[in-house]
GROMACS .gro file of N, CA and C in nm:
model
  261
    1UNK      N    1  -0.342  -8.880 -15.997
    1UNK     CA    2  -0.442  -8.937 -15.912
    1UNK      C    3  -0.459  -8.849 -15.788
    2UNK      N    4  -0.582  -8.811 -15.754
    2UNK     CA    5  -0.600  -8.740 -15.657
    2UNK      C    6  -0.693  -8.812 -15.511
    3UNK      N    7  -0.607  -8.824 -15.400
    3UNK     CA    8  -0.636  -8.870 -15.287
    3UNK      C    9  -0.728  -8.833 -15.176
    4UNK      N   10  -0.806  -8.884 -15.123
    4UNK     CA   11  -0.907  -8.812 -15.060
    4UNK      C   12  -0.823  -8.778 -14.912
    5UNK      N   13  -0.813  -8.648 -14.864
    5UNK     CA   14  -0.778  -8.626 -14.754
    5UNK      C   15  -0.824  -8.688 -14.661
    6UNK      N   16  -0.947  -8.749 -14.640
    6UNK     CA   17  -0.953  -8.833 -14.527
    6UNK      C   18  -0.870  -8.941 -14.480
    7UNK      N   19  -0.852  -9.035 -14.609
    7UNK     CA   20  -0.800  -9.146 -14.600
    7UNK      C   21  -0.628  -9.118 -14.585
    8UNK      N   22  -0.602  -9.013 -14.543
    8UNK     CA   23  -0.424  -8.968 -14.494
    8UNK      C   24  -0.427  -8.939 -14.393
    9UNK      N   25  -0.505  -8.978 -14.296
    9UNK     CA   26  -0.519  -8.884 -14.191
    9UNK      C   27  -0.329  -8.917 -14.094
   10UNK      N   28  -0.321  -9.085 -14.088
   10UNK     CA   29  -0.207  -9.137 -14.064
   10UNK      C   30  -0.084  -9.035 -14.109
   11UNK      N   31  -0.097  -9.007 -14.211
   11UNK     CA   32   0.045  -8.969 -14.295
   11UNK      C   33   0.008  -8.770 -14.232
   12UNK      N   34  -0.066  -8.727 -14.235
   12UNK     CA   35  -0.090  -8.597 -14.159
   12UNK      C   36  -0.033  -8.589 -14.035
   13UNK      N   37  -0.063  -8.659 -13.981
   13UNK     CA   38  -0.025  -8.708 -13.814
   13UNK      C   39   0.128  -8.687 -13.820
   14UNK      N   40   0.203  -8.779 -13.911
   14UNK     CA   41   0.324  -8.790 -13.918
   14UNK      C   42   0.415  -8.650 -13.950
   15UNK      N   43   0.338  -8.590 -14.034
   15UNK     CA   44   0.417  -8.478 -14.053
   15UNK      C   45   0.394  -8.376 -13.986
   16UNK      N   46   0.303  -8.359 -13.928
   16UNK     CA   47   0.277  -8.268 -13.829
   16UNK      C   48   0.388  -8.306 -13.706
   17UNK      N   49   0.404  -8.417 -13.685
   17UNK     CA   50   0.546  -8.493 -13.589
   17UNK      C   51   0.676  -8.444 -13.649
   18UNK      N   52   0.693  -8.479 -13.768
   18UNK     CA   53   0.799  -8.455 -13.869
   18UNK      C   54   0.859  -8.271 -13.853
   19UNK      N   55   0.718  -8.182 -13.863
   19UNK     CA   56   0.713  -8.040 -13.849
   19UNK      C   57   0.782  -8.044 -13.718
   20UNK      N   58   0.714  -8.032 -13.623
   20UNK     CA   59   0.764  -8.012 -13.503
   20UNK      C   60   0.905  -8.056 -13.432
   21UNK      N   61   0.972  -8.222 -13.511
   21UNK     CA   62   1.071  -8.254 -13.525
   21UNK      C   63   1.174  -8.139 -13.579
   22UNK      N   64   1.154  -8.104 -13.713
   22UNK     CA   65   1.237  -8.010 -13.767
   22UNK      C   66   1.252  -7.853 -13.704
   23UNK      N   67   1.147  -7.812 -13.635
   23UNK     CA   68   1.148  -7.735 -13.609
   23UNK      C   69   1.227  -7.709 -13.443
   24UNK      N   70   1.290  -7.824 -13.336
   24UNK     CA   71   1.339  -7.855 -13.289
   24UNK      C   72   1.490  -7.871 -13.348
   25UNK      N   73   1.537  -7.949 -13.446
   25UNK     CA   74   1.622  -7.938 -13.525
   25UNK      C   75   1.695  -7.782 -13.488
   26UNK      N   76   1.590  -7.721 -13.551
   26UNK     CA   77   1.655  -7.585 -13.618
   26UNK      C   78   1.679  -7.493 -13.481
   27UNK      N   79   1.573  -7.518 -13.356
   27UNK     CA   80   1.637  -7.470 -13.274
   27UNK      C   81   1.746  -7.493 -13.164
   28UNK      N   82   1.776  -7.636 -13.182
   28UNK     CA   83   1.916  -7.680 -13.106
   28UNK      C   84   1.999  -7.647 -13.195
   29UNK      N   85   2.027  -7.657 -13.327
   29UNK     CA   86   2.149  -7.558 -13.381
   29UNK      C   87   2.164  -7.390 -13.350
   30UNK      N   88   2.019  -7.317 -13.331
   30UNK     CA   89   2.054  -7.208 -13.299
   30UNK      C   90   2.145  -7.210 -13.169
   31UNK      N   91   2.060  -7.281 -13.043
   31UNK     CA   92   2.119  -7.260 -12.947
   31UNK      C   93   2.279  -7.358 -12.897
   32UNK      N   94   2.358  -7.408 -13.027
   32UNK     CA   95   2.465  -7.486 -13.026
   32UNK      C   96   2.454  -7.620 -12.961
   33UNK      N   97   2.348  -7.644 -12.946
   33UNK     CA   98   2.333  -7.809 -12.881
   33UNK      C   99   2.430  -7.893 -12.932
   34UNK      N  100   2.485  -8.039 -12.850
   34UNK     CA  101   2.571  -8.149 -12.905
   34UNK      C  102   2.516  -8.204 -13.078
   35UNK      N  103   2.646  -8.172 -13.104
   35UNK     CA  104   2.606  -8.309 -13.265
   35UNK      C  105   2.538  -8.348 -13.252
   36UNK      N  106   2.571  -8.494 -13.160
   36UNK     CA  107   2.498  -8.585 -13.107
   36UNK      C  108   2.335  -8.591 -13.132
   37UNK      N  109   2.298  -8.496 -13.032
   37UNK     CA  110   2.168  -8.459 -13.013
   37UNK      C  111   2.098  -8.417 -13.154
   38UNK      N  112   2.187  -8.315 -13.201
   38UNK     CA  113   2.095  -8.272 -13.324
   38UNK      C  114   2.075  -8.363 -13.457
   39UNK      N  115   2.172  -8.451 -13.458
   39UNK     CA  116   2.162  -8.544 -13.563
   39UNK      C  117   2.073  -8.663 -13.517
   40UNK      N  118   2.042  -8.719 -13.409
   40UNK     CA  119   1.930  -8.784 -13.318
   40UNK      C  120   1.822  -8.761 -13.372
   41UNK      N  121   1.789  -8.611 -13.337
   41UNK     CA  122   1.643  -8.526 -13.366
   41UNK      C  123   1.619  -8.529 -13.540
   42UNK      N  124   1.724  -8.532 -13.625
   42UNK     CA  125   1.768  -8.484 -13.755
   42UNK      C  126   1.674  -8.625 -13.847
   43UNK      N  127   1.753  -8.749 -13.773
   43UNK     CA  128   1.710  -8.851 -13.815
   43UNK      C  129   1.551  -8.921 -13.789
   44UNK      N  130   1.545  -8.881 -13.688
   44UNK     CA  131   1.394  -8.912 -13.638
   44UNK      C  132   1.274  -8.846 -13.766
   45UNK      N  133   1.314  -8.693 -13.737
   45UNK     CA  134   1.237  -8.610 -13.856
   45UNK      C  135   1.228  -8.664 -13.974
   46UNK      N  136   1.357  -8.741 -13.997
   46UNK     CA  137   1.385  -8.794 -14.147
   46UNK      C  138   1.276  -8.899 -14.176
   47UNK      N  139   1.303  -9.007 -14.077
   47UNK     CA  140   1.238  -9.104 -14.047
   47UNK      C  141   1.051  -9.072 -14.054
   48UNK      N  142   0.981  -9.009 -14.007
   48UNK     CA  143   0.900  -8.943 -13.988
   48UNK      C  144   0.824  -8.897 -14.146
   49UNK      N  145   0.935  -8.858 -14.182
   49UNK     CA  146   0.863  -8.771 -14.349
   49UNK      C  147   0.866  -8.926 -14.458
   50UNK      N  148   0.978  -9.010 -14.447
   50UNK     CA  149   0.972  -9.117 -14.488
   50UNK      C  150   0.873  -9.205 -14.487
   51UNK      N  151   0.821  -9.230 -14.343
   51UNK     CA  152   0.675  -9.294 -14.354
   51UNK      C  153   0.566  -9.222 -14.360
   52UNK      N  154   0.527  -9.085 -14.361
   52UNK     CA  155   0.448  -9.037 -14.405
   52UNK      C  156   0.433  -9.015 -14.571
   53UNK      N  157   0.523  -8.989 -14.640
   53UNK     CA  158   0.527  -9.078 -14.771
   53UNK      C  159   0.501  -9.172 -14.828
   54UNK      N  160   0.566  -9.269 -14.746
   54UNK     CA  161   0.497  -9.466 -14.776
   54UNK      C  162   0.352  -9.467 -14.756
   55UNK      N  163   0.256  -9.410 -14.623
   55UNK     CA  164   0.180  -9.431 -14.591
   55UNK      C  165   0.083  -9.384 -14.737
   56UNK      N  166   0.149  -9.261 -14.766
   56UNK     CA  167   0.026  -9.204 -14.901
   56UNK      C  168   0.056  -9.306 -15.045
   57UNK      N  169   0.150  -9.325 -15.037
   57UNK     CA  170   0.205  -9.393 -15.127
   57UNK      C  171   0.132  -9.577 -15.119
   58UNK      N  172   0.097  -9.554 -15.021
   58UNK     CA  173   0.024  -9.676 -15.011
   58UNK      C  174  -0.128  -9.660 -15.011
   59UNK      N  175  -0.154  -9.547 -14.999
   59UNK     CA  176  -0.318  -9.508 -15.013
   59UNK      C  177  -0.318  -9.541 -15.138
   60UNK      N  178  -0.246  -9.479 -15.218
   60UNK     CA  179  -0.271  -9.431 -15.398
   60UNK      C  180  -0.269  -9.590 -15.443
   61UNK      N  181  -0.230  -9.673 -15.382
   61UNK     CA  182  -0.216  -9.792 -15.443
   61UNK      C  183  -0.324  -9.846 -15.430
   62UNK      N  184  -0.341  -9.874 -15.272
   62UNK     CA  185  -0.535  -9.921 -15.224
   62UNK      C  186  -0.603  -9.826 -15.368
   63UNK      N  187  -0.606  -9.753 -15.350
   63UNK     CA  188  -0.716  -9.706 -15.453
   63UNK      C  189  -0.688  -9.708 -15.564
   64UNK      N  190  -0.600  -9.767 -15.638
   64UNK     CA  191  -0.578  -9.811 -15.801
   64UNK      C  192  -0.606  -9.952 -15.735
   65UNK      N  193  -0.602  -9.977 -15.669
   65UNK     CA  194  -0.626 -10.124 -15.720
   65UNK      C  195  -0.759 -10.157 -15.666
   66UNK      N  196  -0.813 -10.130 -15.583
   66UNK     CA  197  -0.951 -10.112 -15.570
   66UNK      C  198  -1.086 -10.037 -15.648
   67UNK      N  199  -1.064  -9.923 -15.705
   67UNK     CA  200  -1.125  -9.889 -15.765
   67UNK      C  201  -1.153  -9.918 -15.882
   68UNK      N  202  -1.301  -9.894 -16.000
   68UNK     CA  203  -1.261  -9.898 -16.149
   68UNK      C  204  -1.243  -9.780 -16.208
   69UNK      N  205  -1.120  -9.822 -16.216
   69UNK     CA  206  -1.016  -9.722 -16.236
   69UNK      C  207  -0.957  -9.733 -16.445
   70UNK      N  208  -1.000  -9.659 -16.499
   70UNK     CA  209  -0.984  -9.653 -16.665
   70UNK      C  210  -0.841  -9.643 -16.669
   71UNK      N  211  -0.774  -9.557 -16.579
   71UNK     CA  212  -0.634  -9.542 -16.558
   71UNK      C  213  -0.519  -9.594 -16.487
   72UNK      N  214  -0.583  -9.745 -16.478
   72UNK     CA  215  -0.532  -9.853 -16.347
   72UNK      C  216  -0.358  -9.824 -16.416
   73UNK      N  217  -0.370  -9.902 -16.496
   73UNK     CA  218  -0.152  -9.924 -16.548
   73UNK      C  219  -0.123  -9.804 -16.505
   74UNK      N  220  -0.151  -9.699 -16.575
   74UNK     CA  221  -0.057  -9.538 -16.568
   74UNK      C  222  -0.040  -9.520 -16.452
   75UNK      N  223  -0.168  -9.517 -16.351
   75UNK     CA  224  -0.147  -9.515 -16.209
   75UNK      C  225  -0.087  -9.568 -16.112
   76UNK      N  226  -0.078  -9.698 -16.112
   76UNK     CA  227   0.022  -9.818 -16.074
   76UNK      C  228   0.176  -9.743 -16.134
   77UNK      N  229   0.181  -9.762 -16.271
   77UNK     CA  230   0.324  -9.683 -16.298
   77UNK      C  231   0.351  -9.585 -16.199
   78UNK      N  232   0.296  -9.486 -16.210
   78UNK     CA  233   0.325  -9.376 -16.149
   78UNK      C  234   0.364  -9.382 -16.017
   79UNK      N  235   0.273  -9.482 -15.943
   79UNK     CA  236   0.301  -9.514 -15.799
   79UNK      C  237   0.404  -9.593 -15.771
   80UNK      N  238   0.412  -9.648 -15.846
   80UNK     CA  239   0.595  -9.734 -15.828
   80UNK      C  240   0.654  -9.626 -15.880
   81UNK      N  241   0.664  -9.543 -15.955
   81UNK     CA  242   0.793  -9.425 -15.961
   81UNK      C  243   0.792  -9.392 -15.846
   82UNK      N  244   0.668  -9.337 -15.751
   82UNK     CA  245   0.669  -9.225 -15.652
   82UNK      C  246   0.723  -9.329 -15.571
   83UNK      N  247   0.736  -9.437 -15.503
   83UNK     CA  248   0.755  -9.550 -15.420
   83UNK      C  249   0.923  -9.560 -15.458
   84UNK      N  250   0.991  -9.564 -15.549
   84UNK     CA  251   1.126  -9.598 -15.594
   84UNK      C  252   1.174  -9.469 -15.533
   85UNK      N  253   1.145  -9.368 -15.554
   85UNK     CA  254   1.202  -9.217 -15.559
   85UNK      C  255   1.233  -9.214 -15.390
   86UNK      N  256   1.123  -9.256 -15.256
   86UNK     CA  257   1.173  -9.293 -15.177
   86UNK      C  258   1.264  -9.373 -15.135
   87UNK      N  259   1.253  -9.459 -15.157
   87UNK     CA  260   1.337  -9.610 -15.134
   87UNK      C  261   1.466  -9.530 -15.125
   0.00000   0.00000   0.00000
């Protein structure tokens, strides 16, 4: 099933947060920052890619179940795989 980029704009947002998260990450380990801190930043990022996932993962659903869709079951299947695989 293919998603219209508009309707992600939410889940874009997030990873572009998520990016910049990780990329923070990677530079408090260069510069030896506290555990503490880096596992803080570590989890947030985590957090971040997690709901930007759900969020698409919830598009694909709006639109199997909204649409007429010839491929409603397979798609639904599929989207509860992709939905479990997070969890």
């Amino acid at each position: 099933m293919r998603l219209d980029p508009s309707d992600l704009d939410s889940a874009l947002k997030r990873l572009r947060r998520a990016h910049g998260q990780l990329g923070a990450v990677i530079r408090m380990i260069e510069e030896g920052r506290d555990c503490k801190d880096v596992i803080t930043q570590l989890s947030a990022c985590s957090s971040a890619l997690d709901r930007a996932g759900f969020s698409i993962i919830t598009t694909g659903l709006q639109q199997c179940m909204t649409e007429d869709n010839p491929d409603r079951e397979a798609d639904l299947a599929a989207m509860e795989k992709l939905f479990l695989s997070l969890a």
